[in-house]
Amino acid sequence: MYRLKGCRELRNRAPQIAINWFNTFSSSRSTHSVSFVTNITAEDISGSRPAEVQNLVQGKWTRSCNWNTVVDPLNGESFIKVAEVNEREIQPFVESLYKCPKHGLHNPFKSPERYLMFGDISAKAAHLLSLPEVSDFFTKLIQRVAPKSYQQAFGEVYVTQKFLENFSGDQVRFLARSFAVPGNHLGQQSHGFRWPYGPVAIVTPFNFPLEIPVLQLMGALYMGNKPVLKVDSKVAIVMEQMLRLLHECGLPVEDVDFINCDGKTMNKLLLEAKPRMTLFTGSSRIADKLAVDLKGRIKLEDAGFDWKILGPDVLEVDYVAWVCDQDAYACSGQKCSAQSILFMHENWGRSPLIAKIKDLAARRKLNDLTIGPVLTVTTEAMLEHKNKLLQIPGSKLLFGGEELENHSIPAIYGAIKPTAVFVPLEEILKDDNYELVTKEIFGPFQIVAEYKDNQLPMVLNALERMHAHLTAAVVSNDVLFLQDVIGKSVNGTTYVGLRARTTGAPQNHWFGPAGDPRGAGIGTPEAIKLVWSCHREIIYDVGPIPHNWEIPPST
């Protein structure tokens, strides 16, 4: 836990409306502190001053008899202690979910005032995240555990803050909007309602330690569910702090459980607690296992081998090169939306595009974290993958393919320069190569291929064979070309046009896969309603009975 220093000075700088709100919000506490943090800053966490992460169950913060030590991804120093729950300690979490009824903590007929409560919580949390010192605190905390540039980490805080703004006031209530259809006779009407699942679970990955868990957690709460939340232990400190902030904003401490544990323990918890719905964001392999274990009661936002197609119209080469660099290498490629493969029309191949991407990638440095540790793939594994690709006839290394220089990143993580490997389109489509080429490397690594006008069907065939359909980009202002590619592809979040990208999950549009009935979205009202509620139909049939009604013959 951490203390925000200088809140009194911050208040002196804030607009008067913010000061008035802050005074009201903090009237029961010291005027110079916010109690969700303790007295060190994110930068101070180190082996000599390790931070601690606790669990939250049944309204109480708890420790464990086991402590998992998280190593600093930049130097290998043990700098965070996580109270990790083992399989023998899950019973309080099981009991907590059991206490939540299937009809949830609130629904349109039960405790509707809680919809308003969550609108207020969202407003207060959005305001706190908008304060410069709070925003800076979370940005730097994200950087400590999932190293990325300040701008990339701040973007995560900004999206979270805007999401909370979006669901302030009456917007939570509007998520539960119903509809009515006239019946067959007087007194009969059918009403459709969005209904909570009740006890639910959320499992989220390391790469967006604030944005993904907050957006999914709040969506679950808005609709009336009681969630247990597990984030990757490497980054759990971020969400622990955010939960404490939400408690300060009025979130009842019993409404959310927070567990730190390994995958095996979480799997056991899910099997014993039997949540009515589980949201899983992570690898396809684990997603498929959970889908079987949980008998389909799951929504998934799993792996993304994401593609970009550059159409025949070559425009704004500098801009397109910059977007390609950002899509492939920002956050060291550790985005589920990262550009994994680039199909460029031969017209682009004759342009300086690749040279420009290479120059942009070369600007990335470890000292500003525009390139940094890869937390799920080792250097050895990424270089081995590169070498296998280079054995394909006609393939070549365009740039990168080497370990970062002068670094202290521990060997359990990866550290390579931004890398691009060219593979001929004809070779990609061969059965012996396709699985290798389309293997997702969750790091700064992409495949590049070139196609001619008459080879677009081959590109579309490559897309059809992919199993993950998360994000995509079609970079072209040729409307007929766009129609052809869009109409013959699937990806759930697809950008098209000259400024198209693969990355970007702002709060203003749906982000999620398509083509899979288990697919989960995030961020928008449609995503929240799809993932965190189900449809319930209530048919009112109150009469009157016709005056001349008689018992009819049996049917």
Coordinates of C-alpha atoms in Angstrom, one line a residue, residues 68-554:
N68 CA 5.0 -15.4 -3.1
T69 CA 7.9 -13.2 -3.9
V70 CA 7.7 -11.1 -7.1
V71 CA 11.0 -10.1 -8.7
D72 CA 11.6 -6.7 -10.3
P73 CA 11.4 -7.3 -14.0
L74 CA 14.1 -4.8 -14.6
N75 CA 16.8 -6.1 -12.3
G76 CA 15.7 -9.4 -10.7
E77 CA 15.5 -8.0 -7.2
S78 CA 12.7 -9.4 -4.9
F79 CA 10.6 -6.4 -4.4
I80 CA 6.9 -7.4 -3.7
K81 CA 5.5 -10.0 -1.3
V82 CA 2.2 -11.4 -2.2
A83 CA 0.0 -13.2 0.4
E84 CA -0.8 -16.3 -1.8
V85 CA -3.7 -18.5 -0.9
N86 CA -3.1 -22.2 -1.2
E87 CA -5.7 -25.0 -1.9
R88 CA -6.3 -25.5 1.8
E89 CA -7.2 -21.9 2.3
I90 CA -9.9 -21.4 -0.3
Q91 CA -12.9 -22.2 1.9
P92 CA -13.7 -18.6 3.0
F93 CA -13.8 -17.6 -0.7
V94 CA -16.0 -20.6 -1.5
E95 CA -18.4 -19.7 1.3
S96 CA -18.4 -16.0 0.2
L97 CA -19.7 -16.9 -3.2
Y98 CA -22.2 -19.4 -1.8
K99 CA -23.7 -16.6 0.2
C100 CA -24.7 -14.7 -2.9
P101 CA -28.0 -15.8 -4.4
K102 CA -28.5 -16.5 -8.1
H103 CA -30.6 -13.4 -8.4
G104 CA -27.7 -11.3 -7.4
L105 CA -27.0 -8.5 -4.9
H106 CA -29.4 -6.3 -6.9
N107 CA -31.7 -6.5 -9.9
P108 CA -34.6 -4.5 -11.3
F109 CA -36.9 -5.8 -8.6
K110 CA -34.4 -6.0 -5.7
S111 CA -32.4 -3.2 -4.1
P112 CA -32.6 -0.9 -7.2
E113 CA -31.0 1.9 -5.2
R114 CA -27.7 0.0 -5.7
Y115 CA -27.7 1.0 -9.4
L116 CA -27.6 4.6 -8.2
M117 CA -25.0 3.8 -5.6
F118 CA -22.6 2.4 -8.3
G119 CA -23.2 5.5 -10.4
D120 CA -22.0 7.6 -7.4
I121 CA -19.0 5.3 -6.8
S122 CA -18.0 5.6 -10.4
A123 CA -18.2 9.4 -10.3
K124 CA -16.1 9.6 -7.1
A125 CA -13.5 7.1 -8.4
A126 CA -13.3 8.9 -11.8
H127 CA -12.7 12.1 -10.0
L128 CA -9.9 10.6 -7.9
L129 CA -8.2 9.1 -10.9
S130 CA -8.4 12.5 -12.6
L131 CA -6.3 14.1 -9.8
P132 CA -2.7 14.4 -11.1
E133 CA -1.1 12.8 -8.1
V134 CA -3.5 9.8 -8.0
S135 CA -3.1 9.3 -11.8
D136 CA 0.7 9.6 -11.5
F137 CA 0.7 7.1 -8.6
F138 CA -1.1 4.4 -10.6
T139 CA 0.9 5.1 -13.8
K140 CA 4.2 4.6 -12.0
L141 CA 2.9 1.6 -10.1
I142 CA 1.9 0.0 -13.4
Q143 CA 5.4 0.8 -14.7
R144 CA 7.0 -1.0 -11.8
V145 CA 5.3 -4.3 -12.3
A146 CA 4.5 -4.3 -16.1
P147 CA 7.2 -2.1 -17.5
K148 CA 6.0 0.1 -20.3
S149 CA 6.6 3.7 -21.2
Y150 CA 5.0 6.4 -19.0
Q151 CA 2.7 7.4 -21.9
Q152 CA 1.5 3.8 -22.4
A153 CA 1.0 3.2 -18.7
F154 CA -0.8 6.6 -18.3
G155 CA -3.1 5.6 -21.2
E156 CA -4.3 2.7 -19.2
V157 CA -5.1 5.0 -16.3
Y158 CA -6.8 7.5 -18.6
V159 CA -9.0 4.8 -20.2
T160 CA -10.0 3.5 -16.8
Q161 CA -10.9 7.0 -15.6
K162 CA -13.0 7.8 -18.7
F163 CA -14.8 4.5 -18.4
L164 CA -15.8 5.4 -14.8
E165 CA -16.9 8.8 -16.0
N166 CA -19.1 7.1 -18.6
F167 CA -20.9 5.1 -16.0
S168 CA -21.5 7.9 -13.5
G169 CA -24.9 9.2 -12.5
D170 CA -27.8 7.3 -14.1
Q171 CA -25.7 5.4 -16.6
V172 CA -25.6 2.2 -14.4
R173 CA -29.3 2.3 -14.1
F174 CA -29.7 2.6 -17.9
L175 CA -27.7 -0.7 -18.3
A176 CA -30.7 -2.5 -16.8
R177 CA -33.2 -0.9 -19.2
S178 CA -36.1 -3.2 -20.0
F179 CA -38.6 -3.4 -22.8
A180 CA -42.3 -4.4 -23.0
V181 CA -44.3 -6.1 -25.7
P182 CA -48.1 -6.1 -25.9
G183 CA -49.8 -9.4 -25.1
N184 CA -52.7 -11.2 -26.7
H185 CA -55.4 -9.7 -24.5
L186 CA -56.1 -7.0 -21.9
G187 CA -53.8 -7.4 -18.9
Q188 CA -51.1 -9.4 -20.6
Q189 CA -47.6 -7.9 -21.4
S190 CA -44.2 -9.5 -21.7
H191 CA -41.2 -7.6 -20.2
G192 CA -37.6 -8.3 -21.0
F193 CA -35.1 -7.6 -18.2
R194 CA -31.3 -7.8 -17.9
W195 CA -30.6 -10.1 -15.0
P196 CA -27.4 -10.8 -13.0
Y197 CA -25.8 -14.2 -12.6
G198 CA -25.2 -13.7 -8.9
P199 CA -21.8 -15.3 -7.8
V200 CA -19.2 -14.8 -10.6
A201 CA -15.5 -14.9 -11.1
I202 CA -13.0 -12.7 -13.0
V203 CA -9.5 -13.9 -14.1
T204 CA -7.3 -11.3 -15.8
P205 CA -3.7 -11.2 -17.1
F206 CA -0.6 -9.2 -16.3
N207 CA -0.3 -6.9 -19.3
F208 CA -3.0 -4.3 -18.4
P209 CA -3.0 -4.6 -14.6
L210 CA -5.5 -1.7 -14.0
E211 CA -7.7 -1.3 -17.1
I212 CA -8.8 -4.9 -17.8
P213 CA -9.7 -5.9 -14.2
V214 CA -11.4 -2.5 -13.4
L215 CA -13.5 -2.5 -16.5
Q216 CA -14.7 -6.1 -16.1
L217 CA -15.0 -5.8 -12.3
M218 CA -17.2 -2.7 -12.5
G219 CA -19.3 -4.2 -15.2
A220 CA -20.0 -7.2 -13.1
L221 CA -20.9 -5.0 -10.1
Y222 CA -23.1 -2.7 -12.1
M223 CA -25.3 -5.6 -13.2
G224 CA -25.7 -6.9 -9.6
N225 CA -23.2 -9.7 -9.4
K226 CA -20.8 -10.7 -6.5
P227 CA -17.4 -11.3 -8.1
V228 CA -14.2 -12.9 -6.9
L229 CA -11.3 -11.3 -8.7
K230 CA -8.0 -12.9 -9.5
V231 CA -5.3 -11.0 -11.4
D232 CA -1.8 -12.2 -12.2
S233 CA 0.2 -12.1 -9.0
K234 CA 3.1 -10.3 -10.7
V235 CA 0.9 -7.2 -11.0
A236 CA -1.7 -7.8 -8.2
I237 CA -0.5 -4.8 -6.2
V238 CA -2.1 -2.4 -8.8
M239 CA -5.6 -3.8 -8.3
E240 CA -5.2 -4.2 -4.6
Q241 CA -4.6 -0.4 -4.5
M242 CA -7.5 0.3 -6.8
L243 CA -9.9 -1.8 -4.6
R244 CA -8.9 0.3 -1.6
L245 CA -9.6 3.4 -3.6
L246 CA -13.0 2.0 -4.6
H247 CA -13.7 1.3 -0.9
E248 CA -13.0 5.0 -0.2
C249 CA -15.5 5.9 -2.9
G250 CA -18.3 3.9 -1.2
L251 CA -17.9 0.3 -2.6
P252 CA -19.1 -2.0 0.2
V253 CA -16.2 -4.1 1.3
E254 CA -18.3 -7.3 1.1
D255 CA -19.2 -6.8 -2.5
V256 CA -15.9 -8.0 -4.0
D257 CA -13.5 -10.8 -3.0
F258 CA -9.8 -10.5 -4.1
I259 CA -7.6 -13.6 -4.2
N260 CA -4.0 -14.1 -4.9
C261 CA -3.1 -17.7 -5.8
D262 CA -1.6 -19.9 -8.5
G263 CA -3.6 -21.3 -11.4
K264 CA -4.1 -24.7 -9.9
T265 CA -5.6 -23.2 -6.7
M266 CA -7.9 -20.9 -8.7
N267 CA -9.1 -23.8 -10.8
K268 CA -10.0 -25.6 -7.6
L269 CA -11.8 -22.6 -6.3
L270 CA -13.9 -22.3 -9.5
L271 CA -14.8 -26.0 -9.3
E272 CA -15.8 -25.9 -5.7
A273 CA -17.5 -22.4 -5.6
K274 CA -19.3 -23.0 -8.9
P275 CA -19.7 -19.4 -10.0
R276 CA -22.6 -18.9 -12.3
M277 CA -20.3 -17.1 -14.8
T278 CA -16.5 -16.7 -15.2
L279 CA -14.8 -14.1 -17.3
F280 CA -11.4 -15.2 -18.4
T281 CA -8.8 -13.0 -20.2
G282 CA -5.7 -14.9 -21.2
S283 CA -4.3 -17.8 -23.2
S284 CA -6.4 -19.9 -25.5
R285 CA -5.0 -23.1 -23.9
I286 CA -6.2 -22.3 -20.4
A287 CA -9.5 -20.8 -21.8
D288 CA -10.4 -24.1 -23.5
K289 CA -9.6 -26.0 -20.4
L290 CA -11.8 -23.8 -18.3
A291 CA -14.6 -24.0 -20.8
V292 CA -14.7 -27.7 -20.2
D293 CA -14.2 -27.6 -16.5
L294 CA -16.9 -25.0 -16.0
K295 CA -19.3 -26.7 -18.4
G296 CA -19.5 -23.7 -20.7
R297 CA -20.4 -21.1 -18.0
I298 CA -17.7 -18.8 -19.2
K299 CA -16.9 -15.8 -21.4
L300 CA -13.5 -15.5 -23.0
E301 CA -11.2 -12.8 -24.4
D302 CA -8.3 -15.1 -25.2
A303 CA -5.3 -15.0 -27.5
G304 CA -5.0 -12.7 -30.5
F305 CA -2.7 -13.4 -33.5
D306 CA -3.8 -10.1 -35.0
W307 CA -3.4 -9.2 -38.6
K308 CA -3.0 -6.0 -40.6
I309 CA -3.5 -5.7 -44.4
L310 CA -2.1 -2.8 -46.3
G311 CA -4.2 -2.3 -49.4
P312 CA -3.0 -1.3 -52.9
D313 CA -3.3 2.5 -52.4
V314 CA 0.0 3.7 -50.9
L315 CA -0.7 6.9 -48.9
E316 CA 1.1 8.7 -46.0
V317 CA 3.9 6.3 -45.7
D318 CA 5.4 8.0 -42.6
Y319 CA 2.1 7.8 -40.7
V320 CA 1.4 4.2 -41.6
A321 CA 5.0 3.2 -40.6
W322 CA 4.6 4.9 -37.3
V323 CA 1.3 3.1 -36.6
C324 CA 2.8 -0.2 -37.6
D325 CA 5.7 0.4 -35.1
Q326 CA 3.2 1.3 -32.4
D327 CA 1.0 -1.7 -33.1
A328 CA 3.8 -4.2 -33.1
Y329 CA 6.2 -2.9 -30.5
A330 CA 4.5 -0.6 -27.9
C331 CA 4.4 -2.2 -24.5
S332 CA 7.1 -4.5 -25.9
G333 CA 4.4 -6.2 -28.0
Q334 CA 2.6 -7.4 -24.9
K335 CA -0.9 -6.5 -26.0
C336 CA -3.5 -9.1 -27.0
S337 CA -4.2 -6.6 -29.8
A338 CA -0.6 -6.3 -31.0
Q339 CA 0.2 -6.5 -34.7
S340 CA 1.4 -10.1 -35.2
I341 CA 1.5 -10.3 -39.0
L342 CA 1.6 -7.6 -41.6
F343 CA 0.3 -8.4 -45.2
M344 CA 1.5 -5.6 -47.5
H345 CA 0.5 -5.1 -51.1
E346 CA 3.4 -5.2 -53.5
N347 CA 3.0 -1.4 -53.9
W348 CA 3.9 -1.0 -50.3
G349 CA 6.8 -3.4 -50.8
R350 CA 8.3 -0.9 -53.3
S351 CA 7.8 2.0 -50.9
P352 CA 10.3 2.8 -48.1
L353 CA 7.8 1.5 -45.5
I354 CA 9.9 -1.4 -44.1
A355 CA 13.0 0.9 -43.8
K356 CA 10.9 3.5 -42.0
I357 CA 9.5 0.9 -39.5
K358 CA 13.0 -0.4 -38.9
D359 CA 14.2 3.2 -38.1
L360 CA 11.3 3.8 -35.8
A361 CA 11.8 0.5 -34.0
A362 CA 15.5 1.4 -33.5
R363 CA 14.5 4.5 -31.5
R364 CA 13.0 2.3 -28.8
K365 CA 15.2 2.2 -25.7
L366 CA 15.2 0.3 -22.4
N367 CA 16.0 3.5 -20.4
D368 CA 12.5 5.0 -21.2
L369 CA 10.8 1.6 -21.4
T370 CA 9.7 2.0 -25.0
I371 CA 11.2 -1.5 -25.2
G372 CA 11.5 -3.6 -22.1
P373 CA 11.0 -7.0 -20.3
V374 CA 8.8 -9.6 -21.9
L375 CA 7.1 -11.2 -18.9
T376 CA 5.8 -14.5 -20.4
V377 CA 8.3 -15.5 -23.1
T378 CA 12.1 -15.9 -22.5
T379 CA 14.8 -14.4 -24.7
E380 CA 15.8 -17.9 -25.6
A381 CA 12.3 -18.9 -26.7
M382 CA 11.9 -15.9 -28.9
L383 CA 15.3 -16.3 -30.6
E384 CA 14.6 -20.0 -31.1
H385 CA 11.3 -19.1 -32.8
K386 CA 13.1 -16.6 -35.0
N387 CA 15.6 -19.3 -36.1
K388 CA 12.8 -21.8 -36.9
L389 CA 11.1 -19.2 -39.1
L390 CA 14.4 -18.5 -40.9
Q391 CA 14.6 -22.1 -42.0
I392 CA 11.5 -21.6 -44.2
P393 CA 12.6 -21.1 -47.8
G394 CA 12.6 -17.4 -48.9
S395 CA 12.3 -16.1 -45.3
K396 CA 14.7 -13.4 -44.0
L397 CA 15.3 -11.3 -41.0
L398 CA 14.2 -7.7 -41.7
F399 CA 15.5 -6.3 -38.4
G400 CA 16.0 -7.1 -34.8
G401 CA 16.4 -10.7 -33.8
E402 CA 19.0 -10.0 -31.1
E403 CA 19.0 -9.7 -27.3
L404 CA 18.8 -6.3 -25.8
E405 CA 22.2 -4.9 -24.9
N406 CA 23.4 -3.7 -21.5
H407 CA 20.4 -4.9 -19.5
S408 CA 19.8 -6.5 -16.1
I409 CA 16.5 -8.2 -17.0
P410 CA 16.4 -11.6 -15.2
A411 CA 16.6 -14.7 -17.4
I412 CA 13.0 -15.8 -16.5
Y413 CA 11.8 -12.9 -18.7
G414 CA 12.6 -12.0 -22.3
A415 CA 14.7 -9.1 -23.6
I416 CA 15.0 -8.8 -27.3
K417 CA 15.1 -5.9 -29.8
P418 CA 12.0 -5.2 -31.9
T419 CA 12.0 -8.0 -34.5
A420 CA 10.4 -8.5 -37.9
V421 CA 10.8 -11.7 -40.0
F422 CA 9.7 -11.8 -43.7
V423 CA 8.1 -15.0 -44.8
P424 CA 6.8 -15.5 -48.4
L425 CA 3.0 -15.8 -48.6
E426 CA 3.1 -19.1 -50.5
E427 CA 5.2 -20.6 -47.7
I428 CA 2.9 -19.3 -45.0
L429 CA 0.0 -21.2 -46.4
K430 CA 1.8 -24.6 -46.5
D431 CA 0.5 -27.0 -43.9
D432 CA 4.1 -27.6 -42.6
N433 CA 4.6 -23.9 -41.9
Y434 CA 1.2 -22.4 -41.1
E435 CA 1.1 -23.3 -37.4
L436 CA 4.7 -22.1 -36.8
V437 CA 4.2 -18.8 -38.6
T438 CA 0.9 -18.0 -36.8
K439 CA 2.2 -18.9 -33.4
E440 CA 1.5 -16.0 -31.1
I441 CA 4.7 -14.6 -29.5
F442 CA 3.6 -12.3 -26.8
G443 CA 6.5 -9.9 -27.3
P444 CA 8.1 -7.4 -29.8
F445 CA 7.9 -9.9 -32.7
Q446 CA 6.0 -9.8 -36.0
I447 CA 5.8 -11.6 -39.4
V448 CA 5.8 -9.6 -42.6
A449 CA 4.5 -11.0 -46.0
E450 CA 3.8 -9.4 -49.4
Y451 CA 1.0 -10.1 -51.8
K452 CA 0.0 -9.2 -55.4
D453 CA -3.4 -8.1 -56.6
N454 CA -4.3 -11.7 -57.7
Q455 CA -3.1 -13.1 -54.3
L456 CA -5.6 -11.4 -52.1
P457 CA -7.7 -14.6 -52.0
M458 CA -4.6 -16.3 -50.6
V459 CA -4.3 -13.6 -47.8
L460 CA -8.0 -14.1 -47.0
N461 CA -7.4 -17.9 -46.9
A462 CA -4.7 -17.3 -44.3
L463 CA -7.1 -15.2 -42.2
E464 CA -9.8 -17.9 -42.5
R465 CA -7.5 -20.6 -41.0
M466 CA -6.7 -18.6 -37.9
H467 CA -8.4 -19.6 -34.7
A468 CA -8.2 -16.3 -32.8
H469 CA -10.2 -13.4 -34.1
L470 CA -9.6 -10.5 -31.8
T471 CA -8.4 -7.3 -33.6
A472 CA -7.5 -6.5 -37.2
A473 CA -6.7 -3.5 -39.4
V474 CA -7.3 -2.9 -43.1
V475 CA -5.2 0.1 -44.1
S476 CA -6.8 1.5 -47.3
N477 CA -9.2 4.2 -48.4
D478 CA -10.3 2.0 -51.4
V479 CA -13.9 1.4 -50.4
L480 CA -14.3 -1.7 -52.7
F481 CA -11.1 -3.2 -51.3
L482 CA -12.4 -2.6 -47.7
Q483 CA -15.7 -4.2 -48.5
D484 CA -14.0 -7.3 -49.9
V485 CA -11.8 -7.8 -46.9
I486 CA -14.4 -6.9 -44.2
G487 CA -17.0 -9.2 -45.8
K488 CA -14.6 -12.1 -45.8
S489 CA -13.1 -11.8 -42.3
V490 CA -14.3 -12.2 -38.7
N491 CA -12.2 -10.2 -36.1
G492 CA -14.4 -8.6 -33.5
T493 CA -12.6 -5.2 -33.3
T494 CA -11.5 -4.2 -36.8
Y495 CA -10.2 -0.8 -37.8
V496 CA -10.4 0.2 -41.5
G497 CA -9.2 3.1 -43.4
L498 CA -5.9 5.0 -43.8
R499 CA -5.5 5.4 -40.1
A500 CA -6.4 1.8 -39.2
R501 CA -4.5 0.1 -36.4
T502 CA -4.7 -3.2 -34.5
T503 CA -4.1 -1.9 -31.0
G504 CA -6.3 0.4 -29.0
A505 CA -9.0 -0.5 -26.5
P506 CA -10.5 2.9 -25.5
Q507 CA -13.6 3.1 -23.4
N508 CA -15.8 4.4 -26.3
H509 CA -16.0 1.2 -28.5
W510 CA -16.4 -2.5 -28.1
F511 CA -13.2 -4.5 -27.7
G512 CA -13.4 -8.2 -28.0
P513 CA -13.3 -11.2 -30.3
A514 CA -15.9 -12.4 -32.8
G515 CA -16.9 -15.7 -34.3
D516 CA -17.0 -17.6 -30.9
P517 CA -20.2 -17.8 -28.8
R518 CA -18.0 -17.7 -25.7
G519 CA -16.5 -14.3 -26.8
A520 CA -16.4 -11.5 -24.2
G521 CA -16.3 -7.8 -24.8
I522 CA -15.1 -5.0 -22.6
G523 CA -15.8 -1.3 -22.0
T524 CA -19.2 -0.5 -23.6
P525 CA -22.8 -0.9 -22.4
E526 CA -23.2 -3.7 -25.0
A527 CA -20.2 -5.5 -23.6
I528 CA -21.3 -5.2 -20.0
K529 CA -24.8 -6.4 -20.8
L530 CA -23.5 -9.3 -22.9
V531 CA -20.9 -10.5 -20.4
W532 CA -22.4 -9.7 -17.0
S533 CA -26.1 -10.3 -17.4
C534 CA -28.6 -12.6 -19.0
H535 CA -32.1 -12.1 -20.4
R536 CA -35.1 -12.7 -18.2
E537 CA -38.6 -12.5 -19.6
I538 CA -41.5 -11.7 -17.2
I539 CA -45.0 -12.0 -18.5
Y540 CA -47.7 -10.2 -16.7
D541 CA -51.2 -11.7 -17.2
V542 CA -53.5 -10.1 -14.6
G543 CA -56.8 -10.2 -16.5
P544 CA -59.6 -9.5 -16.4
I545 CA -61.2 -12.9 -17.2
P546 CA -64.0 -12.5 -19.7
H547 CA -67.5 -12.4 -18.0
N548 CA -68.8 -15.3 -20.2
W549 CA -65.8 -17.5 -19.7
E550 CA -66.5 -21.2 -19.1
I551 CA -64.2 -24.2 -18.6
P552 CA -63.3 -25.4 -22.1
P553 CA -62.9 -29.1 -23.2
S554 CA -59.6 -30.8 -22.4

